[in-house]
Coordinates of C-alpha atoms in Angstrom, one line a residue:
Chain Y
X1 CA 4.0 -16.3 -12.9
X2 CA 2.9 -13.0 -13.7
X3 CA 2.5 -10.5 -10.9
X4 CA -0.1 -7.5 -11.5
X5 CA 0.1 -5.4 -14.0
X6 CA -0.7 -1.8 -14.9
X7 CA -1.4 0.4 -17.6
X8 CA -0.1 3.0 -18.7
X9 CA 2.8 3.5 -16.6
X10 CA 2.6 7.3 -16.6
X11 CA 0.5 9.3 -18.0
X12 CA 0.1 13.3 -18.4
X13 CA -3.0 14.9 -18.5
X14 CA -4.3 18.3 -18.9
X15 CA -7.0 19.7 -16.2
X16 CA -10.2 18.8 -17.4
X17 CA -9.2 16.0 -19.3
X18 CA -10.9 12.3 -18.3
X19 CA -8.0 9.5 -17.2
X20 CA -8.7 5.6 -17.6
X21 CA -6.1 3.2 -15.8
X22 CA -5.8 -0.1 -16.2
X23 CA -5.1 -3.3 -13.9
X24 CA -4.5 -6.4 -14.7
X25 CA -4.5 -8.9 -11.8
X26 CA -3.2 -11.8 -11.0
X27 CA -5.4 -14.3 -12.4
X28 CA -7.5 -16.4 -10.3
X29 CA -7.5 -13.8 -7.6
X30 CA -11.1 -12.9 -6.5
X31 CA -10.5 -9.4 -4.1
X32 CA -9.0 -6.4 -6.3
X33 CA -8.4 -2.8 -4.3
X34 CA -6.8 0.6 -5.6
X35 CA -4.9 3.1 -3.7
X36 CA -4.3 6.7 -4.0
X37 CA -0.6 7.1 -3.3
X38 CA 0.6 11.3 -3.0
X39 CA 3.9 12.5 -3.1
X40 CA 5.4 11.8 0.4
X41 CA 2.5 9.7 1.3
X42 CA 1.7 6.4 1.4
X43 CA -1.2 4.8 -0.2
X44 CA -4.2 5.7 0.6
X45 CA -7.3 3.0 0.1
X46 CA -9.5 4.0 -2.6
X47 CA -12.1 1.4 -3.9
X48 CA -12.2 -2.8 -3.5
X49 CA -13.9 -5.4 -5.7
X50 CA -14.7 -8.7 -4.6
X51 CA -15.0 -10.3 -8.1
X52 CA -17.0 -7.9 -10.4
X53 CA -19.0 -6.6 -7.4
X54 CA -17.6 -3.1 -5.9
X55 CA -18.3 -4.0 -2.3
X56 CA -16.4 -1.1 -0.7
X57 CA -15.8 2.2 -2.6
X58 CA -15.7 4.6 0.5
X59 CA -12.1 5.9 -0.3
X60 CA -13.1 7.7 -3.6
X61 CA -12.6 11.3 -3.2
X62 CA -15.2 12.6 -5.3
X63 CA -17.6 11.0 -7.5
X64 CA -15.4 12.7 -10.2
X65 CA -13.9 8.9 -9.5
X66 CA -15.3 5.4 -11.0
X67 CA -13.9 2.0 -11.2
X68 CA -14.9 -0.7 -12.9
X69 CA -14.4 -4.7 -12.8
X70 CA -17.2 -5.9 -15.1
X71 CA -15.7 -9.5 -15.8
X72 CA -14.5 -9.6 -12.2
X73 CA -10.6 -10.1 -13.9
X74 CA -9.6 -6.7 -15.3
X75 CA -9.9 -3.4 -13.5
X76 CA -10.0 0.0 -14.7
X77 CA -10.1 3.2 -13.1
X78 CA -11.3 6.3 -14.7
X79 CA -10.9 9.8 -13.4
X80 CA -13.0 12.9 -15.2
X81 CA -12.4 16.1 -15.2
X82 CA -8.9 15.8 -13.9
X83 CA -8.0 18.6 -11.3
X84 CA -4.1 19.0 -10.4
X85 CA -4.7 17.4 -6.9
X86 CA -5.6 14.4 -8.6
X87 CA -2.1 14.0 -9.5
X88 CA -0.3 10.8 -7.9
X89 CA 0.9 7.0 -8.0
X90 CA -2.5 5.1 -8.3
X91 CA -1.8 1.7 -7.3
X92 CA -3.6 -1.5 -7.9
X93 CA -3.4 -4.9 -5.3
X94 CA -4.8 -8.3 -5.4
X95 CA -5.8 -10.7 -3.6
X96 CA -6.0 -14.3 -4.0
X97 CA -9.6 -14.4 -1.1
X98 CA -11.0 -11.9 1.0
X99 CA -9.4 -12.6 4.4
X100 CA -7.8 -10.2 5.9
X101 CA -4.5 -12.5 6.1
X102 CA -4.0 -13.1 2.3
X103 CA -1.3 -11.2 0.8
X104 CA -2.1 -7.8 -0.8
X105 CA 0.0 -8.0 -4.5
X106 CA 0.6 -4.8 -5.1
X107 CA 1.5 -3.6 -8.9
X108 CA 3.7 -1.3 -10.3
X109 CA 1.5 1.8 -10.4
X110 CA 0.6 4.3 -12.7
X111 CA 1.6 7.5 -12.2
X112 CA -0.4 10.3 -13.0
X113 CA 0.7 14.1 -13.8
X114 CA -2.2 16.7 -14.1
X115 CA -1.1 20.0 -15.4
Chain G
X1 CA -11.4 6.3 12.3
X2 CA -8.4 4.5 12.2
X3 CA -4.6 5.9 11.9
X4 CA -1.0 5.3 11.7
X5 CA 1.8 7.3 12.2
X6 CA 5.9 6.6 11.4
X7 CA 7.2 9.7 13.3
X8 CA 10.9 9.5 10.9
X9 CA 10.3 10.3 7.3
X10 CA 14.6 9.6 7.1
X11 CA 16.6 7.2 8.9
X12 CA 20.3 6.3 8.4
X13 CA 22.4 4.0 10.1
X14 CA 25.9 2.4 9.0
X15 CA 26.3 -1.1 7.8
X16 CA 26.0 -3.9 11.0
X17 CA 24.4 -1.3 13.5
X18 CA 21.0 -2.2 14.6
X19 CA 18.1 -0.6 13.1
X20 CA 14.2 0.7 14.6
X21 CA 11.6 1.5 12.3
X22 CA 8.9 2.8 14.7
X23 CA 5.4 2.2 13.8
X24 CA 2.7 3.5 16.4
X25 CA -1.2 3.4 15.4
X26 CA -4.8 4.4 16.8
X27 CA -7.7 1.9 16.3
X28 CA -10.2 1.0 18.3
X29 CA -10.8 -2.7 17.1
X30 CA -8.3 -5.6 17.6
X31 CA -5.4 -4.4 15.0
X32 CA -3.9 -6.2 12.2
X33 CA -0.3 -5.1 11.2
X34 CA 1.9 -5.3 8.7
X35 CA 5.0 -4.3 7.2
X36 CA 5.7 -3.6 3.8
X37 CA 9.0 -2.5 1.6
X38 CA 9.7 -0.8 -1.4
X39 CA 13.1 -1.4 -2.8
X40 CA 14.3 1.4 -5.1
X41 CA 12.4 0.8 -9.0
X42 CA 10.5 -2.0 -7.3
X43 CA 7.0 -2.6 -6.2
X44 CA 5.5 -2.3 -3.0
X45 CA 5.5 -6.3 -1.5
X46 CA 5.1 -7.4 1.7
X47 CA 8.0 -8.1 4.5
X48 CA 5.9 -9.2 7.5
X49 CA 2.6 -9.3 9.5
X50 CA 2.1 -9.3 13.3
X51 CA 0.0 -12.8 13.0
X52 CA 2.8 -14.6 11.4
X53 CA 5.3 -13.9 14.5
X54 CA 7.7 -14.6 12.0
X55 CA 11.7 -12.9 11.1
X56 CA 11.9 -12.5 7.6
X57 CA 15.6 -10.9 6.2
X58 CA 16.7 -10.6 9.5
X59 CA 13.7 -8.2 10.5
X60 CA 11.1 -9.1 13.6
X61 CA 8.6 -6.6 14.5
X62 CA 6.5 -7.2 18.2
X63 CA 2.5 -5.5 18.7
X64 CA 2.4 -3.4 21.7
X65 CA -1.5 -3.1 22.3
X66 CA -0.4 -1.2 25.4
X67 CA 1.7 1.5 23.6
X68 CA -0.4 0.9 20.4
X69 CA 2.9 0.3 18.5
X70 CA 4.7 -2.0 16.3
X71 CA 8.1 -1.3 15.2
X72 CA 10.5 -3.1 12.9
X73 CA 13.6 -4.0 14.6
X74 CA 16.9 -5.7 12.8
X75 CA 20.0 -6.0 14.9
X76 CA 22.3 -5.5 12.5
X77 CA 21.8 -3.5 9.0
X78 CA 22.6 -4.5 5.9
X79 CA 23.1 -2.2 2.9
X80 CA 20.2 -3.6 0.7
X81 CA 17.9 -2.9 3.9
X82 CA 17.9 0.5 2.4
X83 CA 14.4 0.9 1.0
X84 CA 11.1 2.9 1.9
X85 CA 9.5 1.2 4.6
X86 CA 5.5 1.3 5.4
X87 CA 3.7 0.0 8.3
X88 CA -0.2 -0.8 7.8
X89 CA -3.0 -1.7 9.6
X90 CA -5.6 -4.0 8.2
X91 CA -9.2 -3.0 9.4
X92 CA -12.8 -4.4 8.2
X93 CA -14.1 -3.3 4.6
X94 CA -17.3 -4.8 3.1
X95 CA -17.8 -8.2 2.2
X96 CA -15.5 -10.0 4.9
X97 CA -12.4 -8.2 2.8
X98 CA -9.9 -5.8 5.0
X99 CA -8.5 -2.5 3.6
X100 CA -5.1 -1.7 4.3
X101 CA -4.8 1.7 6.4
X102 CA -0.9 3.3 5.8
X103 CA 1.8 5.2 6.8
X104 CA 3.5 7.9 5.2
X105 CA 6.9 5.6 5.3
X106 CA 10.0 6.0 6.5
X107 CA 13.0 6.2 4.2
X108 CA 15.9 3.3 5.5
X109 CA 19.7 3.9 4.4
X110 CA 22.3 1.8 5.5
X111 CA 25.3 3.5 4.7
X112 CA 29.0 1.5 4.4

């Protein structure tokens, strides 16, 4: 079956402009979570949903950050006022319950370029 | 707060020599581990967890609660081991769900 999906796959943005990225999950899977992934780095945990409700969103780095799962399928995340440190891979992963011993799906990313 | 570190950003090795990975971490709950790979222009998917006490590819990898490490050990390397490699530590988020806590990776390449 299909595995997550995002959207766009890259994207360029000037500083100051507002970013939306998309993920689609797999469907039927309740937990949702993005990362922040840096050059060099590895991900870093940004925000999870546990169907539409944001249960955890202590990784954002400034409230410059929002995500959204209103239908508790679809995900997106949308970054305003873009700075050039916001550049980076943002990854999405789901999972299919909320243990800590199901399988994060991670997909593709998006990555974004801030100039 | 919670941490882990991969001391080796770059590790070679030649083909059929064995391989370490090592994977040490700080947390002061009872740790969760994991292992997860990113072959080149693929996604990030897991290779193994600590629970699972399972081999998978040829690749086992032992929690050391008394050195707080868990490296990724393969006694003989294969050339499409090479990949980035990222050790993770699952600890408690909201609502029963567990955030993954990473690495910065360490780059395997098996060379002929």
């Amino acid at each position: 079956g299909a595995g997550v999906s995002q959207s766009p796959r890259y994207k360029v943005a000037k500083r100051g402009q507002d970013v939306a990225l998309r993920c689609d999950p797999i469907s039927g899977h309740v937990s949702l979570f993005w990362y922040q992934q840096a050059l060099g780095q590895g991900p870093e945990f940004l925000t999870y949903f546990q169907n539409e409700a944001q249960l955890d969103k202590s990784g954002l780095p400034s409230d410059r950050f929002f995500a959204e799962r209103p239908e508790g399928s679809v995900s997106t995340l949308k970054i305003q006022r873009t700075q050039q440190e916001d550049s980076a891979v943002y990854l999405c992963a789901s999972s299919q319950m909320a243990n800590f011993d199901n399988e994060q799906f991670f997909g593709p990313g998006t990555r974004l370029t801030v100039l | 707060a919670q941490r882990v570190t991969q001391p080796e950003k770059l590790l070679s090795v030649f083909k059929g020599a064995p391989v370490e990975l090592k994977c040490n971490y700080s947390y002061s709950g009872s740790p969760e581990l994991f292992w997860y790979v990113q072959y080149s222009r693929q996604r990030l998917q897991l290779l193994l967890r600590h629970i699972s006490r399972e081999s998978i590819k040829g690749f086992t990898a032992d929690l050391n609660k008394g050195e707080t490490s868990f490296h990724l050990k393969k006694p003989f390397a294969q050339e499409e081991d090479s990949a980035m490699y990222y050790c993770a530590l699952s600890v408690p988020s909201s609502g029963s769900a567990r955030q993954l806590t990473f690495g910065s990776g360490t780059q395997l390449t098996v060379l002929p």
